[in-house]
Coordinates of C-alpha atoms and ligand atoms in Angstrom, one line a residue:
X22 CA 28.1 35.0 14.8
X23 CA 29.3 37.3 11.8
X24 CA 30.6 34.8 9.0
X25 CA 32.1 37.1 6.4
X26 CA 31.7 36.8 2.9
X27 CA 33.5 38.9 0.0
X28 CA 35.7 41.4 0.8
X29 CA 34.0 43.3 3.4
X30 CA 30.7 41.5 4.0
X31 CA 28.5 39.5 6.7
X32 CA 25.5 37.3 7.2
X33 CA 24.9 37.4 11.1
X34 CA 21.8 35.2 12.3
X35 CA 19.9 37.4 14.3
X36 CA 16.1 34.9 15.1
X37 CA 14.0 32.4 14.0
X38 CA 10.5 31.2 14.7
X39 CA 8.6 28.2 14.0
X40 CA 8.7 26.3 17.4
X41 CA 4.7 26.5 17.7
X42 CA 3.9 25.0 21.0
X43 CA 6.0 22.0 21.3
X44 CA 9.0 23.3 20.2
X45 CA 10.4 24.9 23.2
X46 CA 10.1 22.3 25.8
X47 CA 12.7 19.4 25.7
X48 CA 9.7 16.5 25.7
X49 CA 6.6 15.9 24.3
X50 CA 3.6 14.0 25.6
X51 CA 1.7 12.5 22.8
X52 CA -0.7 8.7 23.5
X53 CA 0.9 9.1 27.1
X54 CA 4.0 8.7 26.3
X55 CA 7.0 11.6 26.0
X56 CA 8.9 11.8 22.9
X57 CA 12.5 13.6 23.2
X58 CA 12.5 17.2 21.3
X59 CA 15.3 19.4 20.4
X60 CA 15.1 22.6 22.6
X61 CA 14.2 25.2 20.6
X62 CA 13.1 23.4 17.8
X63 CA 11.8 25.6 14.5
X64 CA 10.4 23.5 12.3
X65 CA 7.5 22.0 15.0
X66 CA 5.7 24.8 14.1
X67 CA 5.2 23.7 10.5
X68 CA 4.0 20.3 11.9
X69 CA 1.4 21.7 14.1
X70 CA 0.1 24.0 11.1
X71 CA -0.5 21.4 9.1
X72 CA -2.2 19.1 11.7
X73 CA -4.9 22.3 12.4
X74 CA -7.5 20.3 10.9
X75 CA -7.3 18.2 13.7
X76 CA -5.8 20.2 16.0
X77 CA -3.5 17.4 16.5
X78 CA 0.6 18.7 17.8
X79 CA 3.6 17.4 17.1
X80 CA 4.5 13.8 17.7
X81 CA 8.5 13.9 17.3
X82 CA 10.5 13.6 14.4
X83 CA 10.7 9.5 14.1
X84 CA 6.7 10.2 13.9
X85 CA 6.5 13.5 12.1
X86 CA 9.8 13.3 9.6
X87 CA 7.3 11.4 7.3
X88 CA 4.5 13.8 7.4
X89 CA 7.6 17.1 6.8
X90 CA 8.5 14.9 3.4
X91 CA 4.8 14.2 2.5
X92 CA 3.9 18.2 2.8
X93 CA 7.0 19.2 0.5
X94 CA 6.8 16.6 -1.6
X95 CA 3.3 17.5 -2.7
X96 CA 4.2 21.2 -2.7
X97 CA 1.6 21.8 0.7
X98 CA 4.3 24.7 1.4
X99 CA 2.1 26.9 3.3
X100 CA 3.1 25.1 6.5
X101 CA 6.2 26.2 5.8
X102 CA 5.1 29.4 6.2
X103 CA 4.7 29.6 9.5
X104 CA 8.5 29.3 10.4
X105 CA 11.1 31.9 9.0
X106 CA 13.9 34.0 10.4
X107 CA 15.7 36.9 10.3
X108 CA 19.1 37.7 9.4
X109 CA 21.7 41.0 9.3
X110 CA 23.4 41.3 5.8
X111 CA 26.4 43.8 5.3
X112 CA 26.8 43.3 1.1
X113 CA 27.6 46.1 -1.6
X114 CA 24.2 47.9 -2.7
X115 CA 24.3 46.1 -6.3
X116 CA 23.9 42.6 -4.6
X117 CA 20.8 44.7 -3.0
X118 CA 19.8 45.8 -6.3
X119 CA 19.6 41.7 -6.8
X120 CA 18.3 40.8 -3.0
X121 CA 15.7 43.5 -2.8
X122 CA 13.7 41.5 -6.3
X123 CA 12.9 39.2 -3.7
X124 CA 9.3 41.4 -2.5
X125 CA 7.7 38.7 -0.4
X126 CA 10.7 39.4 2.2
X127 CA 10.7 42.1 4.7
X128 CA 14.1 44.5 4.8
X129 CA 15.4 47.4 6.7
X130 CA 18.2 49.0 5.5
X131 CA 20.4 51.8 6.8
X132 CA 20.1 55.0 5.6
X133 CA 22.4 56.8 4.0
X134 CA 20.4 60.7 5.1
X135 CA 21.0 60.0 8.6
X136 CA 24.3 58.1 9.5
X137 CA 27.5 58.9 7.4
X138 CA 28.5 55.9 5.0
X139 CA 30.9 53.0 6.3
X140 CA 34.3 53.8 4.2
X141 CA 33.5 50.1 2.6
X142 CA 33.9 49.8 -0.9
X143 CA 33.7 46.1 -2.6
X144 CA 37.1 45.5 -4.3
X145 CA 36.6 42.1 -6.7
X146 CA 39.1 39.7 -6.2
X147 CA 41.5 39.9 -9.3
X148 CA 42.5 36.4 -10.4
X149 CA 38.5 35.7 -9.8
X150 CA 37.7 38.3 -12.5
X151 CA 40.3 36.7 -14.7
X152 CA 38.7 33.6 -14.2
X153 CA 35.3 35.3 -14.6
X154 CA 36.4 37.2 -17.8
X155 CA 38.0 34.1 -19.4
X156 CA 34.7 31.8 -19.0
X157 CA 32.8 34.4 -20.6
X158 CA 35.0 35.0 -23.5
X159 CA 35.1 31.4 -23.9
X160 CA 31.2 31.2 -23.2
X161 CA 27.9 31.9 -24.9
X162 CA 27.3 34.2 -21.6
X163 CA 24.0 36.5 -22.1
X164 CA 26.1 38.9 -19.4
X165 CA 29.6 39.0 -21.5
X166 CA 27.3 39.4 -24.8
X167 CA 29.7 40.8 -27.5
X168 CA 32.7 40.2 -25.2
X169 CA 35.1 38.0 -27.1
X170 CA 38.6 39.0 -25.8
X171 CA 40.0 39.6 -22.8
X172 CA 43.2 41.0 -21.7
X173 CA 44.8 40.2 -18.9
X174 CA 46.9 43.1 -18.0
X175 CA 44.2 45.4 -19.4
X176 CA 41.6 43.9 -16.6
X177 CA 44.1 44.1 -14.0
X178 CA 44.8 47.7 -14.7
X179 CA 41.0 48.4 -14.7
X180 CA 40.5 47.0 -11.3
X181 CA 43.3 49.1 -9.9
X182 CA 41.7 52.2 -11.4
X183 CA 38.0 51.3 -9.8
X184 CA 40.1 50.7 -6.7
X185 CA 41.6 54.5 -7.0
X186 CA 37.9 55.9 -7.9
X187 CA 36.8 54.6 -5.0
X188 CA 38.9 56.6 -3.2
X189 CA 38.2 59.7 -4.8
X190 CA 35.0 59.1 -4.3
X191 CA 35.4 58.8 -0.7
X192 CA 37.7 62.0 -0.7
X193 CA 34.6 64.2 -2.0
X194 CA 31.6 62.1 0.2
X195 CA 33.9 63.3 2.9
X196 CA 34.8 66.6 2.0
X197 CA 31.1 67.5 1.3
X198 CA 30.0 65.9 4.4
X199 CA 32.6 68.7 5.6
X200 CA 31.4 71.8 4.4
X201 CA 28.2 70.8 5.3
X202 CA 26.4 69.2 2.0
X203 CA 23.3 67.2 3.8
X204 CA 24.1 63.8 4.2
X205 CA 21.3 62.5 1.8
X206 CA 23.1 64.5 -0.9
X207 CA 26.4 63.7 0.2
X208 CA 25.6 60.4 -0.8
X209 CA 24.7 61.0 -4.8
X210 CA 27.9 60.1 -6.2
X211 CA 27.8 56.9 -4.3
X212 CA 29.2 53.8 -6.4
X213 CA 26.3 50.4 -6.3
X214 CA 30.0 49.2 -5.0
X215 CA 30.0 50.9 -1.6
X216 CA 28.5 48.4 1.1
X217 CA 25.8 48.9 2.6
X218 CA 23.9 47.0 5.7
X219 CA 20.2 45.2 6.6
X220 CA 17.9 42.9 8.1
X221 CA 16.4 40.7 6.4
X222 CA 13.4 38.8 7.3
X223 CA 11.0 35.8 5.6
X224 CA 9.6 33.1 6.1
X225 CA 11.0 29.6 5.3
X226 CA 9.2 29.1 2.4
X227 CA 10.4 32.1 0.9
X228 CA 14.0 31.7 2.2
X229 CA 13.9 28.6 0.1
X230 CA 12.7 30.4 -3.1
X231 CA 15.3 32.9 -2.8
X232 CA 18.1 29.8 -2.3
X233 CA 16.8 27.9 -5.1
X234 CA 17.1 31.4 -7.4
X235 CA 20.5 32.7 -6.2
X236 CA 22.5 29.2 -5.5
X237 CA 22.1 28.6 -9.4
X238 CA 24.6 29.0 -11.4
X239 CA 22.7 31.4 -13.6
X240 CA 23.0 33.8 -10.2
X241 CA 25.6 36.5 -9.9
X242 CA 29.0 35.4 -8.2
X243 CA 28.7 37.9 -5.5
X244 CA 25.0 37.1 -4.2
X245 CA 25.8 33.3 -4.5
X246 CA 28.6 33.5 -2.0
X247 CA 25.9 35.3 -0.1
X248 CA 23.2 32.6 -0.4
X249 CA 25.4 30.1 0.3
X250 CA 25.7 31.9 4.0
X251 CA 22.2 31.6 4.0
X252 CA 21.7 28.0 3.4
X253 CA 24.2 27.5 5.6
X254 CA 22.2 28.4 8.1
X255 CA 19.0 27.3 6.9
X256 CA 20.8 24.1 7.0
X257 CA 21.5 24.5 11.1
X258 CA 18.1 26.4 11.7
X259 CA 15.7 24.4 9.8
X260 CA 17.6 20.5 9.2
X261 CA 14.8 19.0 8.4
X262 CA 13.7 21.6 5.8
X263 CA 17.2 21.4 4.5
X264 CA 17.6 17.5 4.0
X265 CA 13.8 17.9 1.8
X266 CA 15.3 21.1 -0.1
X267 CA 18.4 19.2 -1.1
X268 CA 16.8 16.2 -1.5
X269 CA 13.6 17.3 -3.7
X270 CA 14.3 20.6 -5.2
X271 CA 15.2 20.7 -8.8
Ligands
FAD321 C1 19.6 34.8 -12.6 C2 18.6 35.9 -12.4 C3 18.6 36.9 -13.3 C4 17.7 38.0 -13.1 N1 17.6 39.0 -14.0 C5 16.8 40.0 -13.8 C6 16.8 41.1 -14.7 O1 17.5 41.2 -15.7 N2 15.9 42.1 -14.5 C7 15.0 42.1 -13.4 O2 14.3 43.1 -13.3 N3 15.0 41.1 -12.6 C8 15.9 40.1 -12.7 N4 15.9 39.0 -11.9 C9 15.0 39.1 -10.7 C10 13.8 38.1 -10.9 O3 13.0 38.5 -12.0 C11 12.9 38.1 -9.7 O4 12.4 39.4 -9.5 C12 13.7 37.7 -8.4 O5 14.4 36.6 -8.7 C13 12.7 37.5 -7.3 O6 12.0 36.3 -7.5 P1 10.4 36.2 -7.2 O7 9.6 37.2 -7.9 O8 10.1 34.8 -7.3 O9 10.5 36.6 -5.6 P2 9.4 37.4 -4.7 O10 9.3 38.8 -5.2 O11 9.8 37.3 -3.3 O12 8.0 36.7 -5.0 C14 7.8 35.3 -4.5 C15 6.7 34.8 -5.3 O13 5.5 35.5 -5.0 C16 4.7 35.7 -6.1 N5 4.6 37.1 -6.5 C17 5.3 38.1 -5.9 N6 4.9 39.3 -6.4 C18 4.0 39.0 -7.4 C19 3.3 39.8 -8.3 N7 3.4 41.2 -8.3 N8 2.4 39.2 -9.1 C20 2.2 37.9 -9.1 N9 2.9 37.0 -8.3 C21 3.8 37.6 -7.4 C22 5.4 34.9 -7.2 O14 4.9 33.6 -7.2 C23 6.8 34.8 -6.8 O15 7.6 33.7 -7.3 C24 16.8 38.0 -12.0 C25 16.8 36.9 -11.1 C26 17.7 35.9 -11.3 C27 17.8 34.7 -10.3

């Protein structure tokens, strides 16, 4: 399932792992008895990495939810490591610019010398850049620094004429695609607000690092709406996970 974010965007869940062993199956046998497990469970597997000591498995959440909170409460994140998924982001290349800081993840992105760009440019949404403008003014905002007006009509007019660079940008991508310019010089006049598409992959551990920098507020608009996506579904993947992230995380 795509959900969309900004004007032309998408986080898709593609996989996660993390069940270990006694993830998959829908019971568990542990002192003889079987304890009910979620099918497809991913966050058994950081419960069985952390019991390697004593090659111990999973004993079920009413067991093992105690154990999850000791481990991230005392920072033994490692164990966390060993679960992690992947996802498909379609974003404009500046919010990659921010993403791709993020080096401990794995991406693959399309590429612009092979497959003709998507005709999918990021428009901001006007009264938000009002909104965005005014704050800053208003604001001692490291971003806005020596920014102490703003006006209105002025931003509005500017946002139209990004909107009709856009398109002659297009025009001329297209044109030279035409007469035969290679694609991966076609692509040089290329604004950082043109989308662009990849997987993502990391594990949980890190998937938490990158929500902890980019749901601040001190994160950019644009990746936040992004990394809310993501936490959403951290939250459905990894519940557990999420309750301690929430709960714990400064
Ligand atoms: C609000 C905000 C503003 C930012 N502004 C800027 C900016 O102006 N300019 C800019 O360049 N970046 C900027 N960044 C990016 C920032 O500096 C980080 O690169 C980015 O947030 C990724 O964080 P990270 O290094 O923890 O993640 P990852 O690269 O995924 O690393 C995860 C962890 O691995 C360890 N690690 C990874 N690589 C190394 C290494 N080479 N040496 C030692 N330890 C390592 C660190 O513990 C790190 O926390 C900004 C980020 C935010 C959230």
């Amino acid at each position: 399932v795509r959900i969309s974010v900004l004007d032309h965007g998408y986080v898709e869940f593609i996989e996660a792992c993390g069940h270990g062993l006694g993830g998959t199956d829908d019971t568990v046998d542990y002192d003889g008895i079987h304890h009910a497990v979620r099918l497809d469970d991913f966050e058994v597997g950081i419960i069985e990495a952390a019991r390697q000591s004593t090659q111990g498995s999973f004993r079920g959440w009413d067991e093992d939810s105690k154990l999850l909170t000791y481990l991230y409460r005392n920072k033994h994140l490692t164990p966390f490591e060993q679960a992690g998924m992947t996802i498909e982001v379609q974003a404009p290349i500046f919010v990659f610019r921010e993403w791709h800081r993020h080096r401990t993840s794995s991406y693959n992105e399309m590429s612009a010398r092979y497959a003709p760009l998507p005709d999918l440019y990021y428009n901001p949404d006007d009264a938000l850049v009002l909104q965005r403008a005014e704050e800053a003014a208003k604001t001692v905002n490291r971003q806005a620094a020596g920014v102490s007006v703003w006006d209105e009509d002025k931003i509005r007019e500017w946002l139209a004429d990004q909107a009709h660079l856009y398109g002659l940008q297009e025009t001329h991508y297209q044109h030279g695609l035409k007469i035969g310019v290679p694609k991966e010089i076609a692509r040089i006049g290329m604004p950082v607000g043109h989308y662009s598409r990849m997987r993502a992959s990391a594990n949980l551990r890190n998937w938490l690092q990158f929500l902890t920098l980019r749901l601040a507020p001190a994160a950019q608009y644009e990746i936040r709406e992004y990394a809310k996506v993501v936490g959403q579904i951290v939250a459905e993947t990894f519940p557990h996970t999420w309750e301690l992230f929430n709960e714990f995380s400064v």
